[in-house]
Every structure is written in structure tokens, then in C-alpha cells.
Amino acid sequence: MRVRLGASTVVFVLAAFLVAAGPHLLAIPAWLGVFVLAGVAWRGAAEFRGWRPPGRLVRIGVTFLGLGLVIAAYGTLWGRRAATALLCVMLASKLLEMYRLRDGRMVAALSFFLVATQFLFSQRLELVVWLLAACWLATIALLRIQRDEDAPRAGTGSATAPVRSTIRGAAAMMLLALPFALVLFVLFPRLASPLWGLPEEALDGRTGLSDEMSVGEIASLFEDDSPAFRVTFQGEPPPRSELYWRGPVLWRFDGRTWTRVFYVNQAPERVPDVGPGALRYTVQIEPTERRWLFALDHPARWPDRTRVSMAFELLRDEPLTALTPYDVISQPDFVDTPTLLPLYRNLALDLPEDSNPRTRRYARELRERFPDDDAALIGEVLRWFNEGPFYYSLDTAPLGRHGADEFLFDLRTGYCEYYASAFAVLMRHAGIPTRVVTGYQGGYWQAADEYLLVRNSDAHAWNEVWLEGRGWTRVDPTSAVSPTRILDGARSALPGAGGWLSADWAFQLRNQYDRLQHLWNRWVLGFDADRQESMLRRLGLQTLGLAGQAALMVAAILLLAPLAWWLRGLLAGARRTPDPLVRAWRRVEQRLGRAGPSRRAHETVREWMPRAAATLQNRDELLALADRYQRLRYGPDPADAAIRTFVERCRRWRPRFR
Amino acid sequence: MSSHASSSVRRFPEAVRQRFARWLDGALRRRGPIDPPLTLRYRQVFILPTAFGWMIALLLHGMLLGSLNFNNSMGLLTTFLLACLGLLSMHLAFRNLEGIRVEAVHVRPVFAGQAVDVHIELAEAAGRPRLGIVCRRPGSADGEGVDLEANATAVARLALATERRGRLPVGRLRIRTRQPLGLFEAWSWVDSRATVRVWPRPADRPPPPPWTAASRPSSRPGDESDEFHGLRPWREGDPVHRIAWKASQRHDQLLARQFTRPERGRIVFRLDQVPATDLEDRLSILCRWILDAERDGLRYGLELGAWQTAPDHGEPHLRRCLDALADHP
């Protein structure tokens, strides 16, 4: 092609790319972001300084440099984050040689693709705004490129189409395309089950709980205010103190880290019957890229494609890569494992050798005071926690080899993980089988929409001890120290602990916003094959089948066409005449036309006046306006002040009909 | 897209190509008139994706499959939005061309080797502006785009390369648009049936004109003793003392003074007198002689076999002679 990209076109292509890549740039390592920004900056500067494209060797070198940086950052090109980072980097190096129209088109088109890849990571509501903005910019870029190709160049030698008209044109196109896109969204047949799964290596589990617990790890979650999941209950929700959302259950302790054991992966010997008092609820879990589902004790019915372990953990078959709804029924009063097999007893009593001597001594002491009564022993420990100088705080010191000793006898300040871990060590030394349960506790009750919002900052760890005749029983040592943590959430347990905690209005605002997000999740993101089918069924279209649904879709689009036509007419009508006099006068005519006699196409203002004025009370005003209009419009060139006065009078004027 | 298609057409054997052209001609004419003046109607406007359009389609396909597989609602929304933008651009491309009126196709004769400047008069009557209308002839480069205002006229231009003298049919013209997004190309065919005369290329180094019996030796361009006539670019062979140095400096090229006699000579150029063997060369040389004679203000005549014209001078006479050279069998 003989034509090069114009300067304003380059600016729009760069803007489209930058906006499309924006959320990716925030997520990838900083030096990759710098690489991408450098590419954009170079191309921008080149346009205004008139730099020529760099030589072939430089371009190839830069491309391989980008490739190397991505590999250095991720160790692989496999995986969504690495792949999108690679796409960003490659497009940035493409910018170096983006001089021809086709290069510009390539970048603009892949900007659309870049937008779509972002939704592999997050589909939050606010991204809709970004989606529209990015698509708009890319459309402007494509429009400009086509203008560069086709615009008359006689004389000036460069395309000089007005920028504002392309911006408006792109907006109009978006506006016209959106209704059709929405119809497709609702009616396009969805897949009931995926054609292929995402290999687990491609994931980069990033949010939420991991399936092991090193003391001090959950603290990072307390800062994370993002939603973990939302729950809607059938019937009354249980009291807050019962909202223990059970996640990974940890058995093995190596002195620092609690981990799961694979022995418990087998199914439970018996599952609860659904009786009175059963809790029925639906959880919408945000993508975590792990396989854990969270439920209240003890899940009796769980969704398909999910395994339940001996410890009543729910494990999905595939990682959660999208917002996933699931239904659970839980039975709170259930005796879990009335008889404990020796294998599990040993697992639940196992401790590393030669650690925590003071804890061991204290446990032996307790055992002597309560030789047979485990419950009393536990009660004594909780009383000690409650009455002794124990504090709940996020500011803690790291623990050494004898972590439990240090915590119980020296530090005595910590949060749930510290208490759960130390408590478990103490119990095991006392010969009581104990395990650590991680998950979430509590949540924020959105009263208006009746759902419970559980944030990552609600992450919690507690214990379960095995008692004769009562099976595994929940004990939360943290609640003994800081009951408010359990009753009012992590926020309230730490008054003034940090900036984000104290900003109450911001917290409220976020909660309000989450209600929108919840609706969005339910009605838009959660719209899958099932939802689609039930929607169609509600419309009485259950027997359609795939072909029928496709036909319905086409029909709906055809029906929508007249609407689009009307919208287009509206947009075209909005294309305003440059003459302010005509615009002002048209407004007068429109106001009259709504109720009075509108002017016919062949009528002049003067001819129309008698008919129009006849219906009015304030006819004299109209006649004066009309007279003035004709004098200004067809008389000698009017003064600006006169035009302004006339426009102002037209704006004020309202017809008063008889 | 179109350039690929036409280049592959050109590679076909000539017989197949002609057959295809004839078939296309018939097919087009069955859809409506294709001679201007005509209005491009629904059935005469064709539309296909461009290469870029196909690329976007492929991209959309990938986005759709990926989003469907993971039931990624926002991904689907993006896909559908882009797809609808694409379909809209198809509609807009079609509407951008449909309803345009092709009033006429104008051409002016040129010398062989020069490009014919084809002017296509377009008129907009549907009351909406049309942007980026481009004309091209299959096998030659694109013309420049024109923008048509609502209810206005404009001239689309197209350069047509020429090689040989003679009559060149302008042939079928493709009027196309790729607005707004470049995803689709809508096009229509117009066959003006116009032909353009291509005059012979003026010979670069013509032999000196042979003076016929009718011309006296003194009737050649005058010398310094004569009346000053004007300036012309200096050519090799001009005496050095005729160079107008001062004027040359002003015009950045060497200019030679010309002198004529008030009483001009009368020359008749005859084809069979031209000292060359090849007919085309001889016509070329004649062309140059005629041009020189016209420039020098001589009265000249021309004899091309049966075709003759009496010595005369002036623009119409020159045109008549050049046309005769172009039309010479």
C-alpha cells in the first residue's frame, strides 16, 4: 500500500492498545510493563519526531528480548498469564514497525482480542466500562485507518478527515451493535459442558486459601478485601457464630507448616441425613483456580462433579476458573466419625520430635489434672486463653522452631492461625486427636438483597478435636481470645488497625457496590446453559432444541433491525446543522409539533404560522419569534448578539395550548 | 482481496480469461444497466470480506470457541460485540455504495506512455454522505478515494497506464468502498464503453524534418536576424549563442531564444518520407515533428497514406493530426 498511517491514526491505535493492555500491565511483572510502555512511547515519539522504523536486526532483537523477558518472568509460555503477557509484549514490539495500514489494523484487531483475554482473569462489573472504552477506541482506530486508505488526498497529500467525526462515528457504531450483541448473548446456544478443560498447569492459583497453612500466611488475606463467595440461603440464615465455611482440613504438622494428608481423600463412611434444621443454600464462588468449595458443617448434599472427603471437604473435579454457583445442603447436628480408626488417630496425634518442650510439659500437667475428661481439659485451655494475657492482633513476630512454646508462653499475641496451630500442638501433646480446619468465618449480611458476602479478609483457621461419643467437634480458640472476631468479623476485632479498616464509609460504599456486583454475577456471569434453558422454558419455548434456538436467535435479530433503523435515524437526526438559528427554531417547531400542528415539508415558516398560532394562547410570542427568525435568517447578516438573544428566547419558549 | 483475485485472473490463459469476461459481462448486464448514467442498485452491488475481514472472522471464531467453552460471559459479550460491529460494517459498506449515481466517464487523449486520467462523475442523491469511494480498473492500481457529500457531486479519478498508440477501451471499472472498518469491500461494475485515443509517443531524438517540395528551405525557424518569437527549453543541437542566460537563471533550466519569420513556411509531413523502418517508429517521429512544427508556429500538413490534411496551424488542426496518427491502421 502506498498509504501510511496518519499521525492521529497512530495516536488512536496506540491508545486502543494501551487501554486494552491496561489491566494486563497491572498484573504482569513491572519490567514487562516497562517494556510494553517503552514500545508505545517509542512509537508515539517516532510519529511526532519523524523517526524512521528501526532496522530489521533491531526489530528482531527487540522481539526476542521480549520473548526472553516473558520466559524469565514465568519460566514458561504455557499458562494464561504468560500467554497474555507474551501477547502484550509481542504487540509492543510490533509497534516498532507499525507504519503501514495493515500493521495498524493488526494491532487494532488484536486489541479486541486482548480485551477478551482479560476476562479469563476477572469478569468484575467495572470491567464492562473498560470493555466498552477499549472496543470504542479500537473501533476509532479502525475507522481512522480506513479513512487513511480512502480519504481524498488531493492537494494536502495527507488524509485530513476530522477526528471528531470518527470518534462520534465509532460511538454510533457501538451503540448500534450493542443491542444485537445483547440478543446474541441471551439467545446464542451455550455449551452445557466444556469441550475441553484447562490444563492445571495453565492456572496460577492466586486468590483465597491455599491447601496448606504456614503460620503467618493468612495475614496476607486479611488485607484482601475482594469477595471470596456470596451465599443465598433458603430460609433464615444461621447466626453469625455458626458461619464456619469449611475449607481444607489439615492434619500433618512438621513444626512450621500444616498440610493435608491424602489418606482422607476417600469418601466419608456415612453422610448426614437431611433432617430438620438442615441448611439449604447456594454459593456463588469467585474463581480461585483451585478446587476447593466451601460449605457449612456438615455437607449432606453437594453438587455434581464434586468429591467429598472423609473430613467433609468439598473438592471440585476441575479448578474453578469462572464464577461458579453450587447448591449445598448442610446438616449442623451430625456426629462426624463416632469411632476413630487407629490410622487416623495416629495421624491426628502425630507431632515432630523434640519440639515445643514447654508446651509438652504444660500438656502433661493438664492431663494429670483432667485424667479422663477431655472436654474439661479443653474447657480449661480455652479459659486460660480467655482470662490470661492473650491478645488478638495482626502485628506479630515470626515464630522459630518451638513455635507453640514461643507463642503460648512468650508472645501471646497473634491471630487465628497462631491460636489454631498452638492449640492443636497443645491438644496433641495432651493426647487428644486434633486437626486444623481452614476456611472462612462469618461474612457480611447484605440485608437488602438477602445474601451473605464473604470476603477473602474473612479467612479463618480453627480446630476440630475428636471426643469420645461426640466425634469431631469444632473448637475455635480464637473466639476464646477475641469473641468479637467471631461475632463481628475480622474488621471489628482490630479497631484502628489499619487505614482501610477505619474508613467506615468506604467499607459501606464497597458493600453497596457489591450488591450490584452480586446482581451482575447472578444474571450476567452466571448465565449458562442451564439458566438459558430455564429462561426459554419460562417463555414457553422448552421444545426448541438447538436448531430452534438458532432460528429464534436469527428471528430476534431480524426483529431488532427496525429498532436499529430507528436508532440510526435518531443518531442521524442528532447530526446537527451548524447554524444555531436553525437549531433553535427547530426546537420551537418540535415543541409545537408534539401537540400542535407540525409544519409540513413543503410549507415555509410564513405559510405554516397561521395554522400553528391558531391553537395557541401565547400566539403573539410565537409570531414575534417567527418574524425574528425570518429576519435573522434571510435578512442581512445578523450580529452575534442578536443570534444569541434569539437562541435564548427560543430555548425559553413553551407553547401554551388553548 | 480484489487485487489477489484480479492477479490470479490475469494468470489464466487468455481464452479462459476472455470467456470469463464475457460471462461476467452478461451476468452483470442481466442485473441492470452498467453504462452510465446509472444508479447503483441493490442487485448491482456486490460485497465480500476483505483479507482483513477474514482475519477478524478467524479471530472471532477463536474468541467464540474459547468463551463458549468456559462459559465466559464477558468474553462472549466481547465476541458478540465485535461480531455485530463487523456485521454492521458490512451493512454500512453496502449502503455506502448503493444508490450512488454514476453520471459519466470522461477521458482525454494522451501520448502513449502517459497515464490516461479517467474522470468518473459521481452524484449522490439519497441524502446521505458517502465516504471513501474508490474506482479502479482490474489490472491497474487503485484510484484515489473521493468523498461525496449528501446530494452533491464529485469526480473520482483513476489513472490508466498506456503503452501503445491506438484506441484504448476504458473497459469495466470497479467502483468500490471499504468504509467504514475495512472488513468488507462492496463494489459495483460500470462499463462506460468509452475509448480513449492514445497518440503515438513523440520520438525522443527525431531525425531532422525533411523539407518537402512545398516548403522552402528558408521556411524553417528563423535565425537571429528575424523577429524574436519567444523562449523554449533548450535542446541538444541548439546553437549555444541562442541560450537566454538571464531567463534560464530565473527558470532553473536552459532556455533558448526562438526567432521566426513573419512569413511562415508550409510543410507537409509524409509517412513514407520518415527515415525509419518500423511503422510505430515512423508515427512516433511524425508525432514529434508535428508537435515541433506546431510549437514553432509553422503551417504544416500531414499525409498518412490515404488520409491527408492541408497545411494549417492551431490547436484543432494539431488534434486532428494527432488523432489521425493514433487511428492509423
Short mmCIF file of N, CA and C in Angstrom, two decimals, chain B residues 31-123:
data_model
loop_
_atom_site.label_atom_id
_atom_site.label_comp_id
_atom_site.label_asym_id
_atom_site.label_seq_id
_atom_site.Cartn_x
_atom_site.Cartn_y
_atom_site.Cartn_z
N ARG B 31 -28.33 -7.96 -14.55
CA ARG B 31 -28.73 -7.37 -13.27
C ARG B 31 -29.14 -5.92 -13.42
N GLY B 32 -28.88 -5.35 -14.55
CA GLY B 32 -29.25 -3.96 -14.74
C GLY B 32 -28.23 -3.30 -15.63
N PRO B 33 -28.53 -2.06 -16.03
CA PRO B 33 -27.62 -1.38 -16.94
C PRO B 33 -26.27 -1.14 -16.25
N ILE B 34 -25.22 -1.22 -17.03
CA ILE B 34 -23.94 -0.87 -16.43
C ILE B 34 -23.28 0.26 -17.21
N ASP B 35 -24.01 0.84 -18.16
CA ASP B 35 -23.46 2.01 -18.84
C ASP B 35 -23.93 3.27 -18.13
N PRO B 36 -23.04 4.18 -17.87
CA PRO B 36 -23.51 5.42 -17.28
C PRO B 36 -24.36 6.19 -18.28
N PRO B 37 -25.31 7.02 -17.85
CA PRO B 37 -25.61 7.25 -16.44
C PRO B 37 -26.44 6.11 -15.84
N LEU B 38 -26.08 5.72 -14.66
CA LEU B 38 -26.85 4.67 -13.99
C LEU B 38 -26.77 4.90 -12.49
N THR B 39 -27.73 4.33 -11.80
CA THR B 39 -27.70 4.37 -10.34
C THR B 39 -27.37 2.97 -9.86
N LEU B 40 -26.45 2.87 -8.92
CA LEU B 40 -26.05 1.55 -8.44
C LEU B 40 -27.16 1.00 -7.56
N ARG B 41 -27.81 -0.01 -8.08
CA ARG B 41 -28.96 -0.56 -7.38
C ARG B 41 -28.55 -1.77 -6.56
N TYR B 42 -29.54 -2.19 -5.77
CA TYR B 42 -29.36 -3.33 -4.88
C TYR B 42 -28.68 -4.52 -5.55
N ARG B 43 -29.18 -4.87 -6.75
CA ARG B 43 -28.68 -6.08 -7.39
C ARG B 43 -27.33 -5.88 -8.06
N GLN B 44 -26.89 -4.64 -8.14
CA GLN B 44 -25.62 -4.40 -8.82
C GLN B 44 -24.47 -4.21 -7.86
N VAL B 45 -24.78 -4.21 -6.58
CA VAL B 45 -23.72 -4.01 -5.59
C VAL B 45 -23.33 -5.36 -5.00
N PHE B 46 -22.07 -5.70 -5.09
CA PHE B 46 -21.57 -6.97 -4.58
C PHE B 46 -20.79 -6.69 -3.31
N ILE B 47 -20.69 -7.69 -2.46
CA ILE B 47 -19.93 -7.45 -1.23
C ILE B 47 -19.27 -8.73 -0.77
N LEU B 48 -18.04 -8.63 -0.35
CA LEU B 48 -17.29 -9.78 0.18
C LEU B 48 -16.35 -9.26 1.26
N PRO B 49 -15.96 -10.13 2.19
CA PRO B 49 -14.98 -9.67 3.19
C PRO B 49 -13.63 -9.41 2.52
N THR B 50 -12.91 -8.47 3.09
CA THR B 50 -11.52 -8.25 2.65
C THR B 50 -10.64 -9.26 3.38
N ALA B 51 -9.36 -9.26 3.04
CA ALA B 51 -8.42 -10.16 3.74
C ALA B 51 -8.46 -9.88 5.24
N PHE B 52 -8.49 -8.59 5.56
CA PHE B 52 -8.56 -8.22 6.97
C PHE B 52 -9.86 -8.72 7.59
N GLY B 53 -10.93 -8.66 6.82
CA GLY B 53 -12.21 -9.17 7.31
C GLY B 53 -12.13 -10.66 7.62
N TRP B 54 -11.48 -11.41 6.75
CA TRP B 54 -11.32 -12.85 7.01
C TRP B 54 -10.50 -13.08 8.26
N MET B 55 -9.48 -12.24 8.44
CA MET B 55 -8.64 -12.40 9.63
C MET B 55 -9.47 -12.17 10.90
N ILE B 56 -10.31 -11.12 10.86
CA ILE B 56 -11.16 -10.84 12.01
C ILE B 56 -12.13 -12.00 12.24
N ALA B 57 -12.63 -12.56 11.15
CA ALA B 57 -13.56 -13.69 11.28
C ALA B 57 -12.88 -14.86 11.99
N LEU B 58 -11.63 -15.09 11.62
CA LEU B 58 -10.87 -16.18 12.26
C LEU B 58 -10.68 -15.90 13.74
N LEU B 59 -10.31 -14.65 14.03
CA LEU B 59 -10.11 -14.23 15.41
C LEU B 59 -11.40 -14.41 16.21
N LEU B 60 -12.52 -14.00 15.60
CA LEU B 60 -13.81 -14.12 16.27
C LEU B 60 -14.14 -15.57 16.56
N HIS B 61 -13.81 -16.40 15.59
CA HIS B 61 -14.07 -17.83 15.75
C HIS B 61 -13.35 -18.36 16.99
N GLY B 62 -12.09 -17.99 17.11
CA GLY B 62 -11.32 -18.42 18.28
C GLY B 62 -11.90 -17.88 19.57
N MET B 63 -12.25 -16.60 19.54
CA MET B 63 -12.81 -15.99 20.76
C MET B 63 -14.12 -16.65 21.14
N LEU B 64 -14.94 -16.97 20.14
CA LEU B 64 -16.24 -17.58 20.41
C LEU B 64 -16.06 -18.95 21.04
N LEU B 65 -15.19 -19.75 20.43
CA LEU B 65 -14.99 -21.11 20.95
C LEU B 65 -14.47 -21.07 22.38
N GLY B 66 -13.47 -20.22 22.60
CA GLY B 66 -12.89 -20.14 23.94
C GLY B 66 -13.90 -19.68 24.96
N SER B 67 -14.64 -18.64 24.63
CA SER B 67 -15.60 -18.11 25.59
C SER B 67 -16.73 -19.09 25.85
N LEU B 68 -17.18 -19.76 24.79
CA LEU B 68 -18.26 -20.74 24.97
C LEU B 68 -17.79 -21.88 25.84
N ASN B 69 -16.58 -22.32 25.60
CA ASN B 69 -16.09 -23.49 26.31
C ASN B 69 -16.06 -23.24 27.81
N PHE B 70 -15.60 -22.04 28.20
CA PHE B 70 -15.52 -21.76 29.62
C PHE B 70 -16.72 -20.97 30.10
N ASN B 71 -17.74 -20.88 29.26
CA ASN B 71 -18.92 -20.09 29.56
C ASN B 71 -18.52 -18.75 30.16
N ASN B 72 -17.59 -18.11 29.48
CA ASN B 72 -17.08 -16.84 29.96
C ASN B 72 -17.97 -15.73 29.42
N SER B 73 -18.84 -15.24 30.28
CA SER B 73 -19.89 -14.33 29.81
C SER B 73 -19.32 -13.06 29.21
N MET B 74 -18.34 -12.48 29.87
CA MET B 74 -17.80 -11.22 29.34
C MET B 74 -17.04 -11.47 28.05
N GLY B 75 -16.38 -12.62 27.98
CA GLY B 75 -15.69 -12.95 26.74
C GLY B 75 -16.69 -13.08 25.60
N LEU B 76 -17.82 -13.71 25.90
CA LEU B 76 -18.87 -13.85 24.89
C LEU B 76 -19.39 -12.48 24.48
N LEU B 77 -19.56 -11.62 25.47
CA LEU B 77 -20.09 -10.29 25.17
C LEU B 77 -19.12 -9.55 24.23
N THR B 78 -17.84 -9.64 24.53
CA THR B 78 -16.85 -9.01 23.65
C THR B 78 -16.94 -9.60 22.25
N THR B 79 -17.00 -10.92 22.18
CA THR B 79 -17.07 -11.59 20.88
C THR B 79 -18.28 -11.11 20.10
N PHE B 80 -19.42 -11.09 20.77
CA PHE B 80 -20.64 -10.71 20.07
C PHE B 80 -20.61 -9.25 19.67
N LEU B 81 -20.02 -8.44 20.54
CA LEU B 81 -19.95 -7.01 20.20
C LEU B 81 -19.11 -6.82 18.94
N LEU B 82 -17.97 -7.50 18.91
CA LEU B 82 -17.10 -7.38 17.73
C LEU B 82 -17.79 -7.95 16.50
N ALA B 83 -18.48 -9.09 16.68
CA ALA B 83 -19.18 -9.69 15.54
C ALA B 83 -20.25 -8.74 15.01
N CYS B 84 -20.97 -8.12 15.93
CA CYS B 84 -22.04 -7.21 15.49
C CYS B 84 -21.46 -5.96 14.85
N LEU B 85 -20.32 -5.50 15.36
CA LEU B 85 -19.65 -4.37 14.70
C LEU B 85 -19.29 -4.76 13.27
N GLY B 86 -18.83 -6.01 13.11
CA GLY B 86 -18.46 -6.48 11.79
C GLY B 86 -19.66 -6.55 10.86
N LEU B 87 -20.76 -7.11 11.37
CA LEU B 87 -21.97 -7.20 10.54
C LEU B 87 -22.50 -5.82 10.19
N LEU B 88 -22.41 -4.94 11.18
CA LEU B 88 -22.85 -3.56 10.93
C LEU B 88 -22.00 -2.93 9.85
N SER B 89 -20.70 -3.21 9.90
CA SER B 89 -19.83 -2.59 8.89
C SER B 89 -20.12 -3.17 7.51
N MET B 90 -20.56 -4.43 7.47
CA MET B 90 -20.99 -5.00 6.19
C MET B 90 -22.18 -4.21 5.64
N HIS B 91 -23.14 -4.01 6.52
CA HIS B 91 -24.34 -3.28 6.13
C HIS B 91 -23.97 -1.86 5.67
N LEU B 92 -23.11 -1.22 6.44
CA LEU B 92 -22.75 0.17 6.12
C LEU B 92 -21.96 0.25 4.82
N ALA B 93 -21.08 -0.74 4.60
CA ALA B 93 -20.31 -0.73 3.35
C ALA B 93 -21.25 -0.84 2.16
N PHE B 94 -22.23 -1.72 2.29
CA PHE B 94 -23.19 -1.90 1.20
C PHE B 94 -23.97 -0.61 0.96
N ARG B 95 -24.47 -0.04 2.05
CA ARG B 95 -25.27 1.17 1.92
C ARG B 95 -24.43 2.35 1.43
N ASN B 96 -23.16 2.30 1.70
CA ASN B 96 -22.29 3.39 1.28
C ASN B 96 -22.21 3.46 -0.24
N LEU B 97 -22.37 2.33 -0.89
CA LEU B 97 -22.24 2.30 -2.35
C LEU B 97 -23.61 2.36 -3.03
N GLU B 98 -24.57 1.68 -2.43
CA GLU B 98 -25.87 1.54 -3.07
C GLU B 98 -26.53 2.91 -3.20
N GLY B 99 -27.04 3.19 -4.39
CA GLY B 99 -27.76 4.45 -4.59
C GLY B 99 -26.89 5.55 -5.15
N ILE B 100 -25.61 5.31 -5.28
CA ILE B 100 -24.76 6.33 -5.91
C ILE B 100 -25.08 6.36 -7.40
N ARG B 101 -25.06 7.55 -7.96
CA ARG B 101 -25.33 7.68 -9.38
C ARG B 101 -24.02 7.93 -10.11
N VAL B 102 -23.81 7.12 -11.16
CA VAL B 102 -22.63 7.33 -12.00
C VAL B 102 -23.09 8.10 -13.21
N GLU B 103 -22.69 9.36 -13.30
CA GLU B 103 -23.23 10.20 -14.37
C GLU B 103 -22.52 9.95 -15.69
N ALA B 104 -21.22 9.94 -15.67
CA ALA B 104 -20.49 9.80 -16.93
C ALA B 104 -19.05 9.45 -16.64
N VAL B 105 -18.39 8.97 -17.66
CA VAL B 105 -16.96 8.70 -17.55
C VAL B 105 -16.26 9.53 -18.62
N HIS B 106 -15.34 10.37 -18.23
CA HIS B 106 -14.65 11.24 -19.17
C HIS B 106 -13.19 10.84 -19.29
N VAL B 107 -12.72 10.86 -20.52
CA VAL B 107 -11.29 10.62 -20.74
C VAL B 107 -10.78 11.64 -21.74
N ARG B 108 -9.51 11.93 -21.70
CA ARG B 108 -8.90 12.81 -22.69
C ARG B 108 -7.71 12.07 -23.28
N PRO B 109 -7.48 12.30 -24.57
CA PRO B 109 -6.39 11.57 -25.21
C PRO B 109 -5.04 11.92 -24.58
N VAL B 110 -4.15 10.96 -24.65
CA VAL B 110 -2.79 11.19 -24.13
C VAL B 110 -1.80 10.58 -25.11
N PHE B 111 -0.55 10.90 -24.93
CA PHE B 111 0.51 10.24 -25.68
C PHE B 111 0.80 8.90 -25.06
N ALA B 112 1.16 7.95 -25.87
CA ALA B 112 1.46 6.61 -25.36
C ALA B 112 2.54 6.72 -24.29
N GLY B 113 2.37 5.95 -23.20
CA GLY B 113 3.32 6.02 -22.11
C GLY B 113 2.84 6.93 -21.00
N GLN B 114 2.00 7.90 -21.36
CA GLN B 114 1.40 8.72 -20.31
C GLN B 114 0.18 8.00 -19.77
N ALA B 115 -0.23 8.37 -18.56
CA ALA B 115 -1.40 7.73 -17.97
C ALA B 115 -2.65 8.50 -18.37
N VAL B 116 -3.68 7.76 -18.73
CA VAL B 116 -4.96 8.40 -19.02
C VAL B 116 -5.58 8.79 -17.70
N ASP B 117 -6.03 10.00 -17.61
CA ASP B 117 -6.71 10.46 -16.41
C ASP B 117 -8.21 10.24 -16.63
N VAL B 118 -8.73 9.17 -16.02
CA VAL B 118 -10.15 8.86 -16.21
C VAL B 118 -10.93 9.59 -15.13
N HIS B 119 -11.90 10.37 -15.54
CA HIS B 119 -12.75 11.08 -14.57
C HIS B 119 -14.10 10.42 -14.55
N ILE B 120 -14.52 10.02 -13.37
CA ILE B 120 -15.83 9.39 -13.24
C ILE B 120 -16.70 10.34 -12.44
N GLU B 121 -17.76 10.81 -13.06
CA GLU B 121 -18.63 11.77 -12.40
C GLU B 121 -19.62 11.01 -11.55
N LEU B 122 -19.59 11.25 -10.25
CA LEU B 122 -20.50 10.57 -9.34
C LEU B 122 -21.45 11.59 -8.74
N ALA B 123 -22.66 11.15 -8.48
CA ALA B 123 -23.62 12.04 -7.85
C ALA B 123 -24.31 11.30 -6.72
#
